PDB file of C-alpha atoms in Angstrom:
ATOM      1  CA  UNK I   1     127.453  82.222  56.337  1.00 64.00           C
ATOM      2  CA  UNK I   2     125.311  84.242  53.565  1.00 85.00           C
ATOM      3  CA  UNK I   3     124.878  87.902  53.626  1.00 95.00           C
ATOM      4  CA  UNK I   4     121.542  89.395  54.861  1.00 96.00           C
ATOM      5  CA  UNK I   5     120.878  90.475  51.843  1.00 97.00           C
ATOM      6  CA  UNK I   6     121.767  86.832  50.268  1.00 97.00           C
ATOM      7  CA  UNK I   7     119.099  85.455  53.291  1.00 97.00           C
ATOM      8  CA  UNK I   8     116.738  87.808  52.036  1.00 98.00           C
ATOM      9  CA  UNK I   9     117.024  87.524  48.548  1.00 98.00           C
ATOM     10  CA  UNK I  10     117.049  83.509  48.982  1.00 96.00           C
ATOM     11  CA  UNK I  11     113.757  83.693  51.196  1.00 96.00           C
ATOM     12  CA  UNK I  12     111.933  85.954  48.703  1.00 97.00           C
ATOM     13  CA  UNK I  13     112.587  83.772  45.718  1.00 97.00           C
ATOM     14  CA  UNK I  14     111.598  80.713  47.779  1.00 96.00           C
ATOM     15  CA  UNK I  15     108.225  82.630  48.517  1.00 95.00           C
ATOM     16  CA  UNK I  16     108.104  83.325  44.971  1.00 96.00           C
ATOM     17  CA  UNK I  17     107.992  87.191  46.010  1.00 97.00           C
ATOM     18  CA  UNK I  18     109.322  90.640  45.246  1.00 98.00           C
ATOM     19  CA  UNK I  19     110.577  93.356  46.929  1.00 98.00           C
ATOM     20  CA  UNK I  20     111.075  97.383  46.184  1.00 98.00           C
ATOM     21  CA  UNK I  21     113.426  99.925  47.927  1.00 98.00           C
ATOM     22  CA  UNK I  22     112.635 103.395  48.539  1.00 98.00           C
ATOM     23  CA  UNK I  23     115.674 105.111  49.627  1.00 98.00           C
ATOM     24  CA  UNK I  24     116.649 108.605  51.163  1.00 98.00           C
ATOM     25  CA  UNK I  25     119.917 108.865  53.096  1.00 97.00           C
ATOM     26  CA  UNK I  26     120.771 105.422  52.153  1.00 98.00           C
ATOM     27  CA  UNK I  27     121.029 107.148  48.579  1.00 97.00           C
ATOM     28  CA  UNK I  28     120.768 103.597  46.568  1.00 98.00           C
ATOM     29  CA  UNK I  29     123.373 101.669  49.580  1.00 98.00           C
ATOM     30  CA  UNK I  30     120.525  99.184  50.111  1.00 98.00           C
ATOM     31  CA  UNK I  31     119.352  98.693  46.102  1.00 98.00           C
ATOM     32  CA  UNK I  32     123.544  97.915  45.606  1.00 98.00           C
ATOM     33  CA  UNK I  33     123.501  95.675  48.500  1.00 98.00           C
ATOM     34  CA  UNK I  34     120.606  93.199  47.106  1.00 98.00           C
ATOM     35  CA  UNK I  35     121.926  93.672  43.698  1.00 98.00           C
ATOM     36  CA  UNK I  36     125.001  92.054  44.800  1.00 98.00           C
ATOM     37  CA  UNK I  37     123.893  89.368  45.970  1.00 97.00           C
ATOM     38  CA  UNK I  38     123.288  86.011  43.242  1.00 96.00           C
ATOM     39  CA  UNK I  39     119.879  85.846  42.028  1.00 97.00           C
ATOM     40  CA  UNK I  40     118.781  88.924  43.142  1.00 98.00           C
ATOM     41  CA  UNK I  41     117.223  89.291  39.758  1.00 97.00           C
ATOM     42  CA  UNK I  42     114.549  86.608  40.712  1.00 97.00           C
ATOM     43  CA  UNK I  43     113.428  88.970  43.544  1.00 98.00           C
ATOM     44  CA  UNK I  44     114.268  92.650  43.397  1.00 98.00           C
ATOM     45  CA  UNK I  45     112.204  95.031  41.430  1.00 98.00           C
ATOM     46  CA  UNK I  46     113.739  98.129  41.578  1.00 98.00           C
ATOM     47  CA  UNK I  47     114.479 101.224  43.306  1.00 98.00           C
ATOM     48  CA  UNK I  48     113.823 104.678  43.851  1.00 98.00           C
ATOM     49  CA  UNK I  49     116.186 106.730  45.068  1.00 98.00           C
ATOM     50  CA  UNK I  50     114.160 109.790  46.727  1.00 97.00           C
ATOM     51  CA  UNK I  51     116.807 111.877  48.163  1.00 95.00           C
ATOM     52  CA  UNK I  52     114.967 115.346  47.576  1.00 96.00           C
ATOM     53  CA  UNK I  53     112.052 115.844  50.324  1.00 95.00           C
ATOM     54  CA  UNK I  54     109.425 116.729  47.336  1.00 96.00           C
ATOM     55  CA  UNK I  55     110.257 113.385  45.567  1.00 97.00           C
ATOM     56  CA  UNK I  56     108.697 111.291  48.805  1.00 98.00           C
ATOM     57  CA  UNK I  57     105.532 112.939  47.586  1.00 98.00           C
ATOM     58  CA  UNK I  58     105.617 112.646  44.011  1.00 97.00           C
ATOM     59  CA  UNK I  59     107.542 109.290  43.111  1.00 97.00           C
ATOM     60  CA  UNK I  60     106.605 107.652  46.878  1.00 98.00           C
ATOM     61  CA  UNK I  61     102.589 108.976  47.247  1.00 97.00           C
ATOM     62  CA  UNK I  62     104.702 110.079  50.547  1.00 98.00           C
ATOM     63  CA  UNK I  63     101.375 112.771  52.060  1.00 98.00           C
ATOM     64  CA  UNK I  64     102.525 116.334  51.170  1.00 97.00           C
ATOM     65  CA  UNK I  65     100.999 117.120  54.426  1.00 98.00           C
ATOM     66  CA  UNK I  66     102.783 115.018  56.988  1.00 97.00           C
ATOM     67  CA  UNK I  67     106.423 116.335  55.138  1.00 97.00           C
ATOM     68  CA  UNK I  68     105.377 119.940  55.633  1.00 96.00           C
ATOM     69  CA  UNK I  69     104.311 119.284  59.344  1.00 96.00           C
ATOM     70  CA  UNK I  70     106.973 117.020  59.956  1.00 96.00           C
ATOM     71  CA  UNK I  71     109.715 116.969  57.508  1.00 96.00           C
ATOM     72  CA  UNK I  72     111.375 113.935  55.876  1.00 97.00           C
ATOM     73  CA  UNK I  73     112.787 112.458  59.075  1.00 98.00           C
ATOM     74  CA  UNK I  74     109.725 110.866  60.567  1.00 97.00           C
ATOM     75  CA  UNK I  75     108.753 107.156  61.053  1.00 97.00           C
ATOM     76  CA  UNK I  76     105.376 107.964  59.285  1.00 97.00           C
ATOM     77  CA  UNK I  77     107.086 109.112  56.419  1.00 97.00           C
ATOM     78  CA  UNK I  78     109.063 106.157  56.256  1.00 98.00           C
ATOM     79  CA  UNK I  79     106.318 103.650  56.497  1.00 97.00           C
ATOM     80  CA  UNK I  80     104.566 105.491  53.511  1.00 97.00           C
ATOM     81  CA  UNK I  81     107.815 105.039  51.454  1.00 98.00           C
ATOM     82  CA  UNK I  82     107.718 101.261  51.841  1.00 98.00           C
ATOM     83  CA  UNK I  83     104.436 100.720  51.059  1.00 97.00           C
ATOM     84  CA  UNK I  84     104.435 103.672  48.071  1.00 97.00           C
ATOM     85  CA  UNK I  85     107.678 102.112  46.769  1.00 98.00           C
ATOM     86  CA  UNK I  86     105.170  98.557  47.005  1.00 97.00           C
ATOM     87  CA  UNK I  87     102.211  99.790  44.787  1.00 97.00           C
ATOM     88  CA  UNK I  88     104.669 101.893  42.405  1.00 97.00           C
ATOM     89  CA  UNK I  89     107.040  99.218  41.994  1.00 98.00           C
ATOM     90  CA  UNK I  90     104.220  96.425  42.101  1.00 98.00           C
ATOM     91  CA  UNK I  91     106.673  94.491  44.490  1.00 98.00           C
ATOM     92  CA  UNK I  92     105.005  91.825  47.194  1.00 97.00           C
ATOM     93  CA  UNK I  93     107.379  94.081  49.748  1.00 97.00           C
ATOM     94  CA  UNK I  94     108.662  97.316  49.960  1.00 98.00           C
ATOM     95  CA  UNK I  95     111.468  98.491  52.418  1.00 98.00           C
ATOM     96  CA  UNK I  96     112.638 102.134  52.851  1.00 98.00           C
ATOM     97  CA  UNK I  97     115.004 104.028  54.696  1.00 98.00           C
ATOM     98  CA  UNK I  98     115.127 107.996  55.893  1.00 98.00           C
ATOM     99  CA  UNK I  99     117.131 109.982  58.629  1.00 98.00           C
ATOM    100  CA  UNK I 100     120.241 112.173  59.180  1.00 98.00           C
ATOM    101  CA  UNK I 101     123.262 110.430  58.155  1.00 97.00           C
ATOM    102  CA  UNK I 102     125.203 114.614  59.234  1.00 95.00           C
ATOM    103  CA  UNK I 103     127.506 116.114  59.119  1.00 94.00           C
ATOM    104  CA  UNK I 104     124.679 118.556  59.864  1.00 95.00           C
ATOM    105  CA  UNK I 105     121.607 117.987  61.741  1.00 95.00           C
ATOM    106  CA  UNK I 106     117.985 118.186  59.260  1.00 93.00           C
ATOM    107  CA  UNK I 107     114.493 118.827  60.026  1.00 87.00           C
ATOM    108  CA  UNK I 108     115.416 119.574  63.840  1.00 92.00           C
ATOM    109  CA  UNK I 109     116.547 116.233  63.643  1.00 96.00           C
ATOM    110  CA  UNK I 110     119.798 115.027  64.834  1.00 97.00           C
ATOM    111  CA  UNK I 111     122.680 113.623  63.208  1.00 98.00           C
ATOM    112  CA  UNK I 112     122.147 109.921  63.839  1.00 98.00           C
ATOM    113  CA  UNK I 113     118.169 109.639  63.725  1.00 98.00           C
ATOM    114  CA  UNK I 114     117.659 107.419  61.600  1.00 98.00           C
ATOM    115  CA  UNK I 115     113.602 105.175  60.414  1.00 98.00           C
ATOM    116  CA  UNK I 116     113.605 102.078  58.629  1.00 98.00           C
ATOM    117  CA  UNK I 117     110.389 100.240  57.509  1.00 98.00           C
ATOM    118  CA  UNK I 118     109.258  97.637  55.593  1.00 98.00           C
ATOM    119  CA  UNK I 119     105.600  96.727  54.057  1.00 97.00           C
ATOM    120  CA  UNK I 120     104.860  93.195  53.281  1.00 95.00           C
ATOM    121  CA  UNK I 121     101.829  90.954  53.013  1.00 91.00           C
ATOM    122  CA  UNK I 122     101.567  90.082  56.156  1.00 73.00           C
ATOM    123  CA  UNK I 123     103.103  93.278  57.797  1.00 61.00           C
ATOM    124  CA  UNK I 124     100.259  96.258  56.176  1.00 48.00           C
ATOM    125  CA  UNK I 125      97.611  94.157  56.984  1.00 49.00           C
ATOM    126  CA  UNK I 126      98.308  94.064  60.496  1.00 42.00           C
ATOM    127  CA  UNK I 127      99.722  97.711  61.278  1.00 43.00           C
ATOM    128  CA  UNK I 128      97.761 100.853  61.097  1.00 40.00           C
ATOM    129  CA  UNK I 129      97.175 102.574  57.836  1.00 41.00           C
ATOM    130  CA  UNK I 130      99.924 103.761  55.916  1.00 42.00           C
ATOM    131  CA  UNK I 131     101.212 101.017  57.514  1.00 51.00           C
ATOM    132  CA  UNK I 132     103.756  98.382  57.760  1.00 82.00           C
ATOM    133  CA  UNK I 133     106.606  97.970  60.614  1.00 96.00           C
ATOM    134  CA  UNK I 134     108.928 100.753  61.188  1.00 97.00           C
ATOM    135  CA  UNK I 135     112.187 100.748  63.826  1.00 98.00           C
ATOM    136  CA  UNK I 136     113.124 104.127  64.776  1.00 98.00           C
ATOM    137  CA  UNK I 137     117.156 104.115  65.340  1.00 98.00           C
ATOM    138  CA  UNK I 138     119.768 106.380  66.953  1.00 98.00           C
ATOM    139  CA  UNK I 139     122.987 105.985  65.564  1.00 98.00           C
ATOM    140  CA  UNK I 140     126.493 106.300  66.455  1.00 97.00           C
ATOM    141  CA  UNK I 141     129.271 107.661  63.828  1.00 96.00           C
ATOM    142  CA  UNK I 142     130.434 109.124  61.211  1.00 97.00           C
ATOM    143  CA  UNK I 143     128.318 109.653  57.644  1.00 97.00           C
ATOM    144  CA  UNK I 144     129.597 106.655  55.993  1.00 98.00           C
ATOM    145  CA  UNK I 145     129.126 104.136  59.353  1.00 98.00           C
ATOM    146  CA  UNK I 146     125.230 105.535  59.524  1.00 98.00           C
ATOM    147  CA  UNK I 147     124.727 105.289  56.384  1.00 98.00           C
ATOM    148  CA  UNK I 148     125.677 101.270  56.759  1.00 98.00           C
ATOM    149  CA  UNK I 149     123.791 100.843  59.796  1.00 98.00           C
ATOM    150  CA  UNK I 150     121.104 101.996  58.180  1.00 98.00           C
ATOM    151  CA  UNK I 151     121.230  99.402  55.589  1.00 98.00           C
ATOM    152  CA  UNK I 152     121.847  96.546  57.858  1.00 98.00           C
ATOM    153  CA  UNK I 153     119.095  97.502  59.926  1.00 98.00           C
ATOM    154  CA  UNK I 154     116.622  97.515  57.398  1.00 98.00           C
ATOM    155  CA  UNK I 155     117.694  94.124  55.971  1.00 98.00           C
ATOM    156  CA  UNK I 156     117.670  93.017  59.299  1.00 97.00           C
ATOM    157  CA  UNK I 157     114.036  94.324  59.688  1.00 97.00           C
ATOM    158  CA  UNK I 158     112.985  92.148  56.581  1.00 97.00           C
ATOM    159  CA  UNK I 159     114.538  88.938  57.427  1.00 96.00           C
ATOM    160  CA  UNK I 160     112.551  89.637  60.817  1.00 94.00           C
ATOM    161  CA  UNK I 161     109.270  90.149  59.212  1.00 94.00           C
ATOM    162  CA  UNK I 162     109.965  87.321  56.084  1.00 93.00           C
ATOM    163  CA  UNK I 163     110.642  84.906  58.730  1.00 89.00           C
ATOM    164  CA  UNK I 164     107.489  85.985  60.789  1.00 85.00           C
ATOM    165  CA  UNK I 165     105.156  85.619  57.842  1.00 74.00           C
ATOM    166  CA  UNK I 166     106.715  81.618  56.971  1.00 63.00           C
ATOM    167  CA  UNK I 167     106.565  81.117  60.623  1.00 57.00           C
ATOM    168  CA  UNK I 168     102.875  82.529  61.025  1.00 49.00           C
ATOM    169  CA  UNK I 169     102.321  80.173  57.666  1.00 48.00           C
ATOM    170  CA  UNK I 170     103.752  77.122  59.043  1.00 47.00           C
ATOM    171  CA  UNK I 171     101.794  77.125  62.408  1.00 42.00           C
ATOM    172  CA  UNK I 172      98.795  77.901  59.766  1.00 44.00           C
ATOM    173  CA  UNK I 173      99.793  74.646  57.542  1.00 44.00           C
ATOM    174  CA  UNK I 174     100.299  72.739  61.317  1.00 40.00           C
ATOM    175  CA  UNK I 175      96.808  73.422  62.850  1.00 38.00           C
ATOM    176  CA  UNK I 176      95.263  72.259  59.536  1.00 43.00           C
ATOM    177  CA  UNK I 177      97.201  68.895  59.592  1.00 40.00           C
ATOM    178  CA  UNK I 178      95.892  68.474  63.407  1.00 41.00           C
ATOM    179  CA  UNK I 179      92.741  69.004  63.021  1.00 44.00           C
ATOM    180  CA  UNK I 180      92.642  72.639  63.183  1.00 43.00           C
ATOM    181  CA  UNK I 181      93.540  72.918  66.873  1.00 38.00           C
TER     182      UNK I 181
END
């Protein structure tokens, strides 16, 4: 059985798509983790690495606003990574990763609070603006164990939407075959 990130990097180059990585506690975990796997260079991008709060806004278009108001822990702030990694990286999707990975808590936020989200063809189009699909997570352990939940989770978020969007195309390429019913 293939990694995640082996599923995902085989279903993007299938698609003939890209993806970009905007990462915060995560600190690059999720870049290393696609890298690894074989062929990755068909699909992945690039990163960016945005561990400082101010760097969401200036690398990310992250709004200046909502991490003032809200801090860097916030599902917002997570969806406008993914899709700012997108457009900066010019990738077809763009996943990203924030929260407190501890030993202290940040932001008022726990240890443990973790938001992963991913932005996609099929996924901005569909969500709100700033968009995209984000999964809020409370996690269990010590730095190192959130740290790689976090990066299974947000694989596991991308599979979920890749394999939405062929699924959503299939029943497409289906209803045309049958006579569009």
């Amino acid at each position: 059985m293939s990694s995640p990130a082996a599923q995902v990097v085989r279903l993007l180059t299938v698609k003939g798509q890209t993806l970009a990585v905007a990462e915060s506690l995560t600190g690059g975990l999720v870049a290393a983790e696609i890298t690894a796997a074989p062929g990755a260079s068909q699909a992945f991008r690039g990163s960016v690495t945005a561990y400082a709060t101010e760097l969401k806004h200036e690398l990310l278009g992250v709004d200046a606003t909502l991490l003032d108001q809200r801090g860097a822990v916030d599902p917002q702030v997570a969806a406008q990574m993914a899709a700012g990694v997108r457009k900066a990286l010019g990738a077809d999707w763009g996943v990203a990763t924030t929260g407190v990975a501890g030993p202290e808590p940040q932001d008022g936020k726990p240890v443990g609070t973790v938001f992963v989200a991913v932005d996609g063809p099929s996924v901005g189009a569909s969500e709100a603006a700033g968009g995209g699909k984000v999964t809020a997570l409370r996690l269990n352990g010590d730095r190192a164990e959130i740290r790689m939940e976090s990066v299974r989770s947000v694989l596991a978020l991308l599979l979920e939407e890749l394999a939405s969007e062929q699924t959503g195309n299939e029943r497409a390429q289906d209803t045309e075959r049958n006579g569009g019913f």
